[in-house]
Amino acid sequence: MTLVDRKDGVVKINLVDQLRLSVAVSTANTITYIIRSLKLGAASVLPGEIASRIQPRILSLLSRQVKYGVIMIAGTNGKTTTSRLLRKMLENQGWRVVHNEAGANLENGLATALIERTNLFGKLKADYAILEVDENVIPKVLPKIQPKFILCLNLFRDQLDRYGEVDTISQRWSKAIAPLPPDTVVIANADDPTLSHLGQNLTQKVLFFGLSEPQYYLDEIPHAVDSIYCPSCGESLNYQGVYLSHLGDFDCPNCGFKKSKVNIDSSKWPQILIGLYNKYNTLAATLLAQQIGVAESVILETIKTFEAAFGRAEELEISGKKVRILLAKNPVGMNETIRTVNEIKKAGGASTTLMVLNDRIPDGTDVSWIWDVDTEKLVASGGNIVVSGDRVYDMALRIKYSQTNGNNGCKLIVKEDLSEAIATALEHTPVGETLHILPTYSAMLEVRGLLTGKQIL
């Protein structure tokens, strides 16, 4: 028995492996059908988990069948949006793409996504596979998947109870990428000192994206800054300007390390959705698409017509009022959403914000990160702030500490019940304005369920 790999060679597979693969795919498809028929969930994890137990080599056997190779996308923020944008670009160019679009980015989720494009004989048909991967499992899946492209978006503190600091993750990535073939293409964020340094020390082909627009510099470095020390010598970096968190234009006064030269001019490209962070997502997808051979006209049209994934600047209309959901699951993410909301406030388009804080497994059980968020800026801009979620009083306390005598224009409303919180926030949102909801991950799913299910009142 043989399977064809992406290099037009032949991958030999013995009869036992072939039979196991067929049984694994068949079983996974059956599980998927049952789960979806009974409306028990998206079936984005369990089918792959069961299939992997039947055929432990399933990731390797399926990923190598992707005709032109696997594109692996990693980073703390922006994986889902960037993956979705890149997928649209490739599909608009005419290629068949498999993608773990449900966001299940651990090994079982990756396996599930690949299985969905595999027939009962274990043959997968796709030109490209776009796999967004949890930053913590990169070292485990790289040897199995052997991607053709690796896109490194950023590294921020996120769920410290699971991951640890960004330097630790970067070191793991570097060791995992180093053994990959020299024709592997790595695309990294030049504005992130950790990733810029990582890229400069790889032997594979490395390209960089980043901003070259000083007009977007922040007035000051925010509290939620992770990596302002030189990853080469440990000296404090000299920043000419910061775009968000520790992303910016920098150099080291001690050893000469500096921001990598970018391979794309950010000023010449439009961006998707709102928020500067989406400019980074756009540049990352665009640079990779260019390397693959997507036409510039296709890239521009895709950017122009792109629609948000659920919870990522997604816009809904509820009871005649506009609602925008901005996922905020770590200090940098929430700071950027606050920055975006404040810009809209200045234009008179928003007076009410709903913040929903949960501490479940998908969110991270340690919510101390909210004290690194610049909530003072949201309070200072006035309006109504409604708080809810499993840790509603932690969030309320953070907002309360952000208030000063000069913030009399800001009204804090505490609602334990999420349905009541949404209803209250909508009541305080005038017609013509947009209610901005800033939830953590599990809270975002709850919010969407209530809004789209019309279970608000």
Tab-separated table of C-alpha atoms in Angstrom:
chain	number	residue	atom	x	y	z
A	1	MET	CA	0.000	0.000	0.000
A	2	THR	CA	1.263	3.514	-0.810
A	3	LEU	CA	0.271	7.110	-0.268
A	4	VAL	CA	1.449	10.110	-2.310
A	5	ASP	CA	3.201	12.933	-0.454
A	6	ARG	CA	3.515	16.652	-1.303
A	7	LYS	CA	6.913	16.208	-2.989
A	8	ASP	CA	5.478	13.851	-5.616
A	9	GLY	CA	7.353	11.003	-4.025
A	10	VAL	CA	5.938	7.877	-2.482
A	11	VAL	CA	5.286	7.280	1.188
A	12	LYS	CA	5.334	3.617	1.997
A	13	ILE	CA	2.797	2.410	4.488
A	14	ASN	CA	2.390	-1.164	5.606
A	15	LEU	CA	-0.896	-3.006	5.512
A	16	VAL	CA	-1.461	-2.777	9.274
A	17	ASP	CA	-1.018	1.000	9.269
A	18	GLN	CA	-3.317	1.302	6.261
A	19	LEU	CA	-6.048	-0.753	7.938
A	20	ARG	CA	-5.707	1.211	11.171
A	21	LEU	CA	-5.959	4.460	9.239
A	22	SER	CA	-9.116	3.351	7.448
A	23	VAL	CA	-10.744	2.201	10.690
A	24	ALA	CA	-9.701	5.436	12.428
A	25	VAL	CA	-11.215	7.625	9.705
A	26	SER	CA	-14.414	5.572	9.568
A	27	THR	CA	-14.820	5.703	13.342
A	28	ALA	CA	-14.153	9.450	13.442
A	29	ASN	CA	-16.738	10.097	10.726
A	30	THR	CA	-19.322	8.063	12.641
A	31	ILE	CA	-18.639	9.999	15.847
A	32	THR	CA	-18.894	13.289	13.967
A	33	TYR	CA	-22.242	12.293	12.480
A	34	ILE	CA	-23.667	11.291	15.862
A	35	ILE	CA	-22.486	14.441	17.658
A	36	ARG	CA	-23.795	16.792	14.994
A	37	SER	CA	-27.060	14.918	14.482
A	38	LEU	CA	-27.816	15.116	18.190
A	39	LYS	CA	-26.603	18.738	18.273
A	40	LEU	CA	-24.140	17.953	21.048
A	41	GLY	CA	-21.426	20.238	19.691
A	42	ALA	CA	-19.186	21.006	16.711
A	43	ALA	CA	-17.392	17.618	16.792
A	44	SER	CA	-14.059	19.382	16.378
A	45	VAL	CA	-12.098	17.438	19.022
A	46	LEU	CA	-13.473	14.013	19.986
A	47	PRO	CA	-13.339	12.416	16.493
A	48	GLY	CA	-9.631	13.197	16.220
A	49	GLU	CA	-8.960	12.030	19.756
A	50	ILE	CA	-10.544	8.617	19.126
A	51	ALA	CA	-8.941	8.299	15.686
A	52	SER	CA	-5.493	9.035	17.145
A	53	ARG	CA	-5.877	6.184	19.598
A	54	ILE	CA	-6.745	3.790	16.797
A	55	GLN	CA	-3.946	5.055	14.529
A	56	PRO	CA	-1.270	6.951	16.553
A	57	ARG	CA	0.498	8.033	13.323
A	58	ILE	CA	-2.594	9.655	11.854
A	59	LEU	CA	-1.229	13.235	11.889
A	60	SER	CA	1.896	12.180	10.011
A	61	LEU	CA	0.089	9.914	7.537
A	62	LEU	CA	-2.517	12.521	6.615
A	63	SER	CA	-0.479	15.731	6.670
A	64	ARG	CA	2.117	14.425	4.220
A	65	GLN	CA	-0.635	13.830	1.658
A	66	VAL	CA	-1.400	17.553	1.347
A	67	LYS	CA	-0.320	18.320	-2.212
A	68	TYR	CA	1.630	21.572	-1.746
A	69	GLY	CA	2.221	21.365	1.979
A	70	VAL	CA	0.958	22.297	5.416
A	71	ILE	CA	0.842	25.899	6.612
A	72	MET	CA	1.178	26.063	10.390
A	73	ILE	CA	0.072	29.273	12.121
A	74	ALA	CA	1.166	29.935	15.693
A	75	GLY	CA	1.056	32.848	18.095
A	76	THR	CA	-0.727	34.121	21.171
A	77	ASN	CA	-3.188	36.430	19.414
A	78	GLY	CA	-4.639	36.474	15.911
A	79	LYS	CA	-4.395	32.812	14.852
A	80	THR	CA	-8.050	32.385	13.954
A	81	THR	CA	-8.419	35.670	12.070
A	82	THR	CA	-5.152	35.244	10.148
A	83	SER	CA	-5.929	31.616	9.285
A	84	ARG	CA	-9.371	32.528	8.050
A	85	LEU	CA	-8.030	35.398	5.930
A	86	LEU	CA	-5.283	33.269	4.399
A	87	ARG	CA	-7.728	30.485	3.655
A	88	LYS	CA	-9.994	32.895	1.772
A	89	MET	CA	-7.024	34.140	-0.250
A	90	LEU	CA	-6.010	30.628	-1.269
A	91	GLU	CA	-9.557	29.537	-2.046
A	92	ASN	CA	-10.155	32.660	-4.124
A	93	GLN	CA	-7.047	31.723	-6.081
A	94	GLY	CA	-8.672	28.367	-6.816
A	95	TRP	CA	-6.903	26.017	-4.395
A	96	ARG	CA	-8.550	23.401	-2.176
A	97	VAL	CA	-7.818	24.104	1.485
A	98	VAL	CA	-8.370	22.095	4.654
A	99	HIS	CA	-8.469	24.199	7.817
A	100	ASN	CA	-9.239	23.615	11.497
A	101	GLU	CA	-11.707	26.481	11.292
A	102	ALA	CA	-13.468	25.555	14.543
A	103	GLY	CA	-10.352	26.723	16.388
A	104	ALA	CA	-9.518	23.344	17.952
A	105	ASN	CA	-5.756	23.803	17.890
A	106	LEU	CA	-4.441	20.868	19.934
A	107	GLU	CA	-3.400	17.547	18.382
A	108	ASN	CA	-6.893	16.051	18.464
A	109	GLY	CA	-8.344	19.123	16.771
A	110	LEU	CA	-5.713	19.038	14.025
A	111	ALA	CA	-6.418	15.373	13.386
A	112	THR	CA	-10.170	16.025	13.234
A	113	ALA	CA	-9.708	18.750	10.608
A	114	LEU	CA	-7.575	16.537	8.372
A	115	ILE	CA	-9.940	13.575	8.730
A	116	GLU	CA	-12.841	15.649	7.407
A	117	ARG	CA	-11.137	15.759	3.985
A	118	THR	CA	-10.126	12.075	4.024
A	119	ASN	CA	-12.032	9.236	2.396
A	120	LEU	CA	-12.558	5.801	3.946
A	121	PHE	CA	-9.415	4.498	2.209
A	122	GLY	CA	-7.238	7.039	4.010
A	123	LYS	CA	-6.713	9.333	1.009
A	124	LEU	CA	-6.779	13.054	1.697
A	125	LYS	CA	-7.376	15.527	-1.128
A	126	ALA	CA	-6.230	19.099	-0.519
A	127	ASP	CA	-3.766	21.510	-2.089
A	128	TYR	CA	-2.946	23.182	1.226
A	129	ALA	CA	-3.717	22.581	4.881
A	130	ILE	CA	-3.902	25.618	7.165
A	131	LEU	CA	-3.504	24.530	10.764
A	132	GLU	CA	-3.640	27.047	13.587
A	133	VAL	CA	-1.709	25.472	16.429
A	134	ASP	CA	-1.622	26.156	20.165
A	135	GLU	CA	1.763	27.657	20.988
A	136	ASN	CA	2.407	25.095	23.696
A	137	VAL	CA	2.077	22.035	21.421
A	138	ILE	CA	4.311	23.262	18.579
A	139	PRO	CA	7.274	21.101	19.710
A	140	LYS	CA	5.049	17.997	19.778
A	141	VAL	CA	3.405	18.387	16.379
A	142	LEU	CA	6.254	19.777	14.244
A	143	PRO	CA	8.061	16.417	13.899
A	144	LYS	CA	4.798	14.724	12.946
A	145	ILE	CA	3.461	17.295	10.489
A	146	GLN	CA	6.659	18.704	8.901
A	147	PRO	CA	4.992	21.901	7.598
A	148	LYS	CA	6.134	23.659	4.455
A	149	PHE	CA	5.335	27.074	5.943
A	150	ILE	CA	5.359	28.280	9.557
A	151	LEU	CA	3.795	31.637	10.383
A	152	CYS	CA	4.843	33.093	13.760
A	153	LEU	CA	2.469	35.928	14.648
A	154	ASN	CA	3.480	37.111	18.141
A	155	LEU	CA	4.247	35.970	21.656
A	156	PHE	CA	2.480	37.552	24.622
A	157	ARG	CA	1.754	36.401	28.143
A	158	ASP	CA	-1.354	34.237	27.995
A	159	GLN	CA	-2.682	31.800	30.577
A	160	LEU	CA	0.402	31.741	32.804
A	161	ASP	CA	-1.055	28.740	34.606
A	162	ARG	CA	-0.482	26.769	31.383
A	163	TYR	CA	2.369	28.320	29.425
A	164	GLY	CA	4.802	30.382	31.477
A	165	GLU	CA	6.740	33.353	30.116
A	166	VAL	CA	7.298	34.131	26.424
A	167	ASP	CA	11.043	33.438	26.503
A	168	THR	CA	10.387	29.835	27.513
A	169	ILE	CA	7.966	29.338	24.621
A	170	SER	CA	10.373	30.943	22.147
A	171	GLN	CA	13.175	28.605	23.175
A	172	ARG	CA	10.910	25.603	22.665
A	173	TRP	CA	9.905	26.865	19.224
A	174	SER	CA	13.509	27.433	18.207
A	175	LYS	CA	14.570	23.907	19.188
A	176	ALA	CA	11.548	22.397	17.425
A	177	ILE	CA	12.027	24.329	14.170
A	178	ALA	CA	15.803	23.857	13.932
A	179	PRO	CA	15.704	20.207	12.688
A	180	LEU	CA	13.162	20.942	9.926
A	181	PRO	CA	14.301	20.775	6.249
A	182	PRO	CA	16.094	23.841	4.860
A	183	ASP	CA	13.308	24.446	2.327
A	184	THR	CA	10.847	25.130	5.176
A	185	VAL	CA	9.729	28.762	5.011
A	186	VAL	CA	9.333	30.623	8.305
A	187	ILE	CA	7.488	33.955	8.344
A	188	ALA	CA	7.907	35.887	11.589
A	189	ASN	CA	6.845	39.185	13.144
A	190	ALA	CA	9.828	41.526	12.936
A	191	ASP	CA	8.260	43.918	15.460
A	192	ASP	CA	8.332	41.243	18.177
A	193	PRO	CA	11.912	41.157	19.578
A	194	THR	CA	11.608	37.508	20.612
A	195	LEU	CA	10.416	36.346	17.186
A	196	SER	CA	12.791	38.669	15.340
A	197	HIS	CA	15.679	37.082	17.211
A	198	LEU	CA	14.306	33.595	16.631
A	199	GLY	CA	14.099	34.194	12.884
A	200	GLN	CA	17.591	35.642	12.664
A	201	ASN	CA	19.040	32.461	14.140
A	202	LEU	CA	17.272	29.857	11.996
A	203	THR	CA	18.914	28.119	9.048
A	204	GLN	CA	15.639	27.832	7.136
A	205	LYS	CA	14.378	30.532	4.771
A	206	VAL	CA	12.952	33.309	6.944
A	207	LEU	CA	10.820	36.284	5.898
A	208	PHE	CA	9.574	39.073	8.148
A	209	PHE	CA	6.459	41.237	8.326
A	210	GLY	CA	5.918	44.283	10.501
A	211	LEU	CA	4.747	47.883	10.591
A	212	SER	CA	6.662	50.815	9.131
A	213	GLU	CA	4.180	53.528	10.099
A	214	PRO	CA	5.421	55.681	13.019
A	215	GLN	CA	2.127	57.592	13.106
A	216	TYR	CA	0.688	54.589	14.960
A	217	TYR	CA	3.207	54.711	17.816
A	218	LEU	CA	1.690	54.669	21.294
A	219	ASP	CA	2.319	57.673	23.529
A	220	GLU	CA	3.870	55.381	26.135
A	221	ILE	CA	4.745	51.727	26.712
A	222	PRO	CA	1.651	50.019	28.207
A	223	HIS	CA	1.604	48.050	31.466
A	224	ALA	CA	1.068	44.797	29.563
A	225	VAL	CA	4.552	44.696	28.090
A	226	ASP	CA	6.342	41.363	27.947
A	227	SER	CA	9.694	41.523	26.213
A	228	ILE	CA	11.568	44.829	26.328
A	229	TYR	CA	14.952	43.210	26.977
A	230	CYS	CA	17.348	42.072	24.288
A	231	PRO	CA	16.856	38.334	23.648
A	232	SER	CA	20.519	38.113	22.715
A	233	CYS	CA	22.316	39.793	25.615
A	234	GLY	CA	19.631	40.785	28.144
A	235	GLU	CA	20.180	44.553	27.892
A	236	SER	CA	17.174	46.896	27.878
A	237	LEU	CA	16.111	47.510	24.303
A	238	ASN	CA	16.056	51.012	22.885
A	239	TYR	CA	12.631	51.639	21.347
A	240	GLN	CA	12.151	54.291	18.696
A	241	GLY	CA	8.425	53.655	19.110
A	242	VAL	CA	5.919	51.013	20.256
A	243	TYR	CA	2.853	49.939	18.264
A	244	LEU	CA	1.308	47.645	20.865
A	245	SER	CA	2.722	45.945	23.964
A	246	HIS	CA	6.412	45.228	23.149
A	247	LEU	CA	5.878	45.273	19.362
A	248	GLY	CA	7.644	48.187	17.726
A	249	ASP	CA	10.873	49.560	16.230
A	250	PHE	CA	13.865	48.732	18.410
A	251	ASP	CA	17.587	48.080	18.688
A	252	CYS	CA	19.989	46.953	21.398
A	253	PRO	CA	22.567	49.569	22.487
A	254	ASN	CA	24.839	46.803	23.803
A	255	CYS	CA	25.157	43.985	21.237
A	256	GLY	CA	23.739	45.507	18.052
A	257	PHE	CA	20.666	43.283	17.780
A	258	LYS	CA	17.851	45.145	16.052
A	259	LYS	CA	14.496	44.716	14.376
A	260	SER	CA	14.741	42.508	11.308
A	261	LYS	CA	14.274	44.034	7.882
A	262	VAL	CA	10.698	43.468	6.738
A	263	ASN	CA	9.781	41.899	3.408
A	264	ILE	CA	6.511	43.791	2.998
A	265	ASP	CA	5.698	47.510	3.084
A	266	SER	CA	2.842	47.916	5.550
A	267	SER	CA	1.917	51.396	4.292
A	268	LYS	CA	0.966	50.015	0.879
A	269	TRP	CA	-1.581	47.500	2.134
A	270	PRO	CA	-5.090	48.029	3.554
A	271	GLN	CA	-6.263	45.994	6.515
A	272	ILE	CA	-9.226	43.874	7.531
A	273	LEU	CA	-11.692	44.835	10.267
A	274	ILE	CA	-10.854	47.336	13.020
A	275	GLY	CA	-7.878	47.653	15.370
A	276	LEU	CA	-4.151	47.908	14.703
A	277	TYR	CA	-3.686	44.255	15.668
A	278	ASN	CA	-5.654	43.332	12.551
A	279	LYS	CA	-3.116	45.213	10.453
A	280	TYR	CA	-0.534	42.687	11.683
A	281	ASN	CA	-2.873	39.813	10.855
A	282	THR	CA	-3.407	41.217	7.367
A	283	LEU	CA	0.307	41.669	6.687
A	284	ALA	CA	1.117	38.160	7.898
A	285	ALA	CA	-1.461	36.520	5.645
A	286	THR	CA	-0.541	38.738	2.703
A	287	LEU	CA	3.187	37.995	2.874
A	288	LEU	CA	2.568	34.261	3.054
A	289	ALA	CA	0.047	34.399	0.206
A	290	GLN	CA	2.567	36.247	-1.935
A	291	GLN	CA	5.151	33.539	-1.294
A	292	ILE	CA	2.698	30.867	-2.358
A	293	GLY	CA	1.836	32.735	-5.545
A	294	VAL	CA	-1.566	34.300	-4.910
A	295	ALA	CA	-2.190	37.174	-7.315
A	296	GLU	CA	-2.109	40.701	-5.847
A	297	SER	CA	-5.597	41.399	-7.202
A	298	VAL	CA	-6.930	38.332	-5.378
A	299	ILE	CA	-5.241	39.382	-2.127
A	300	LEU	CA	-6.673	42.907	-2.292
A	301	GLU	CA	-10.179	41.714	-3.133
A	302	THR	CA	-10.086	39.190	-0.267
A	303	ILE	CA	-9.023	41.878	2.203
A	304	LYS	CA	-11.799	44.125	0.947
A	305	THR	CA	-14.557	41.526	1.309
A	306	PHE	CA	-13.322	39.699	4.436
A	307	GLU	CA	-15.865	38.971	7.177
A	308	ALA	CA	-14.968	38.468	10.832
A	309	ALA	CA	-14.899	35.051	12.453
A	310	PHE	CA	-17.239	34.664	15.411
A	311	GLY	CA	-16.190	36.798	18.353
A	312	ARG	CA	-13.322	38.477	16.496
A	313	ALA	CA	-14.773	41.929	15.747
A	314	GLU	CA	-17.944	40.128	14.711
A	315	GLU	CA	-20.912	42.436	14.253
A	316	LEU	CA	-24.521	41.517	14.993
A	317	GLU	CA	-27.808	43.385	15.028
A	318	ILE	CA	-29.982	42.746	18.078
A	319	SER	CA	-33.344	44.436	18.565
A	320	GLY	CA	-32.410	47.107	16.045
A	321	LYS	CA	-29.104	47.871	17.764
A	322	LYS	CA	-25.584	47.053	16.635
A	323	VAL	CA	-23.363	44.802	18.724
A	324	ARG	CA	-19.669	44.153	18.161
A	325	ILE	CA	-17.907	41.284	19.973
A	326	LEU	CA	-14.175	41.736	20.585
A	327	LEU	CA	-12.524	38.674	22.134
A	328	ALA	CA	-10.123	39.783	24.884
A	329	LYS	CA	-8.344	36.902	26.616
A	330	ASN	CA	-5.059	38.419	27.829
A	331	PRO	CA	-3.584	41.819	28.775
A	332	VAL	CA	-2.400	42.779	25.289
A	333	GLY	CA	-5.631	41.686	23.638
A	334	MET	CA	-7.800	43.624	26.069
A	335	ASN	CA	-5.587	46.711	25.880
A	336	GLU	CA	-5.945	46.751	22.109
A	337	THR	CA	-9.707	46.338	22.251
A	338	ILE	CA	-9.885	49.199	24.758
A	339	ARG	CA	-7.757	51.279	22.408
A	340	THR	CA	-10.126	50.504	19.537
A	341	VAL	CA	-13.279	51.170	21.577
A	342	ASN	CA	-11.903	54.497	22.790
A	343	GLU	CA	-11.215	55.588	19.202
A	344	ILE	CA	-14.829	54.813	18.327
A	345	LYS	CA	-15.997	56.641	21.468
A	346	LYS	CA	-14.182	59.775	20.338
A	347	ALA	CA	-16.113	59.645	17.089
A	348	GLY	CA	-19.369	59.389	19.054
A	349	GLY	CA	-20.111	55.810	18.074
A	350	ALA	CA	-20.011	54.052	21.440
A	351	SER	CA	-21.064	54.935	24.980
A	352	THR	CA	-21.551	51.499	26.557
A	353	THR	CA	-19.107	48.625	27.002
A	354	LEU	CA	-19.836	45.157	28.417
A	355	MET	CA	-16.870	43.268	29.925
A	356	VAL	CA	-17.337	39.553	30.691
A	357	LEU	CA	-14.627	37.744	32.654
A	358	ASN	CA	-14.583	33.948	33.075
A	359	ASP	CA	-11.889	31.715	34.582
A	360	ARG	CA	-12.628	28.372	32.955
A	361	ILE	CA	-10.060	26.119	31.297
A	362	PRO	CA	-10.272	27.823	27.858
A	363	ASP	CA	-9.792	31.221	29.537
A	364	GLY	CA	-7.025	30.312	31.973
A	365	THR	CA	-7.829	29.910	35.653
A	366	ASP	CA	-5.519	32.742	36.745
A	367	VAL	CA	-7.295	36.080	36.207
A	368	SER	CA	-4.621	38.231	37.855
A	369	TRP	CA	-3.731	39.431	34.352
A	370	ILE	CA	-6.573	41.959	34.477
A	371	TRP	CA	-4.376	44.120	36.723
A	372	ASP	CA	-1.980	44.540	33.788
A	373	VAL	CA	-4.786	45.883	31.629
A	374	ASP	CA	-5.004	49.658	31.170
A	375	THR	CA	-8.637	49.850	32.232
A	376	GLU	CA	-7.944	53.395	33.431
A	377	LYS	CA	-8.065	54.487	29.785
A	378	LEU	CA	-11.499	52.955	29.265
A	379	VAL	CA	-12.794	54.580	32.450
A	380	ALA	CA	-11.292	57.936	31.542
A	381	SER	CA	-13.173	57.968	28.236
A	382	GLY	CA	-16.495	57.914	30.136
A	383	GLY	CA	-19.745	56.158	29.315
A	384	ASN	CA	-21.248	53.033	30.846
A	385	ILE	CA	-19.232	49.952	31.766
A	386	VAL	CA	-21.288	46.844	32.503
A	387	VAL	CA	-19.408	43.881	34.008
A	388	SER	CA	-20.429	40.241	34.286
A	389	GLY	CA	-19.069	36.689	34.126
A	390	ASP	CA	-17.862	34.035	36.563
A	391	ARG	CA	-15.386	36.548	38.020
A	392	VAL	CA	-17.671	39.552	37.812
A	393	TYR	CA	-16.497	41.021	41.116
A	394	ASP	CA	-12.823	40.736	40.197
A	395	MET	CA	-13.586	42.727	37.060
A	396	ALA	CA	-15.725	45.207	38.992
A	397	LEU	CA	-12.935	45.744	41.512
A	398	ARG	CA	-10.438	46.386	38.710
A	399	ILE	CA	-12.745	49.002	37.202
A	400	LYS	CA	-13.392	50.540	40.615
A	401	TYR	CA	-9.664	50.957	41.222
A	402	SER	CA	-9.412	52.605	37.798
A	403	GLN	CA	-11.872	55.320	38.780
A	404	THR	CA	-10.704	58.624	40.201
A	405	ASN	CA	-12.493	61.816	41.158
A	406	GLY	CA	-12.027	62.958	37.588
A	407	ASN	CA	-13.908	59.981	36.159
A	408	ASN	CA	-17.378	61.049	37.166
A	409	GLY	CA	-18.551	60.513	33.586
A	410	CYS	CA	-18.067	56.750	33.869
A	411	LYS	CA	-20.852	54.613	35.321
A	412	LEU	CA	-20.080	51.083	36.561
A	413	ILE	CA	-22.939	48.552	36.447
A	414	VAL	CA	-22.454	45.102	38.016
A	415	LYS	CA	-24.642	42.193	36.868
A	416	GLU	CA	-23.963	38.615	37.980
A	417	ASP	CA	-26.406	37.116	35.478
A	418	LEU	CA	-25.053	37.328	31.929
A	419	SER	CA	-28.470	37.526	30.260
A	420	GLU	CA	-29.377	40.435	32.501
A	421	ALA	CA	-26.018	42.078	31.830
A	422	ILE	CA	-26.528	41.911	28.058
A	423	ALA	CA	-30.070	43.255	28.347
A	424	THR	CA	-28.875	46.110	30.578
A	425	ALA	CA	-26.008	46.980	28.219
A	426	LEU	CA	-28.406	47.069	25.271
A	427	GLU	CA	-30.804	49.315	27.190
A	428	HIS	CA	-27.971	51.777	27.777
A	429	THR	CA	-26.909	51.734	24.111
A	430	PRO	CA	-28.654	54.471	22.099
A	431	VAL	CA	-29.951	53.679	18.629
A	432	GLY	CA	-27.221	54.531	16.129
A	433	GLU	CA	-24.396	53.512	18.447
A	434	THR	CA	-22.643	50.158	18.813
A	435	LEU	CA	-22.504	48.092	21.996
A	436	HIS	CA	-18.992	46.687	22.380
A	437	ILE	CA	-18.682	43.411	24.270
A	438	LEU	CA	-15.234	42.391	25.559
A	439	PRO	CA	-15.423	38.741	26.706
A	440	THR	CA	-12.846	36.080	27.481
A	441	TYR	CA	-13.047	32.918	25.360
A	442	SER	CA	-15.701	30.836	27.150
A	443	ALA	CA	-17.620	34.032	27.890
A	444	MET	CA	-17.590	34.859	24.175
A	445	LEU	CA	-19.252	31.542	23.388
A	446	GLU	CA	-21.915	32.218	26.028
A	447	VAL	CA	-22.526	35.732	24.760
A	448	ARG	CA	-22.930	34.543	21.181
A	449	GLY	CA	-25.304	31.805	22.276
A	450	LEU	CA	-27.503	34.300	24.069
A	451	LEU	CA	-27.418	36.868	21.276
A	452	THR	CA	-27.914	34.575	18.320
A	453	GLY	CA	-30.434	32.477	20.254
A	454	LYS	CA	-32.293	35.636	21.257
A	455	GLN	CA	-32.208	34.528	24.887
A	456	ILE	CA	-31.436	38.009	26.144
A	457	LEU	CA	-34.514	38.905	28.125
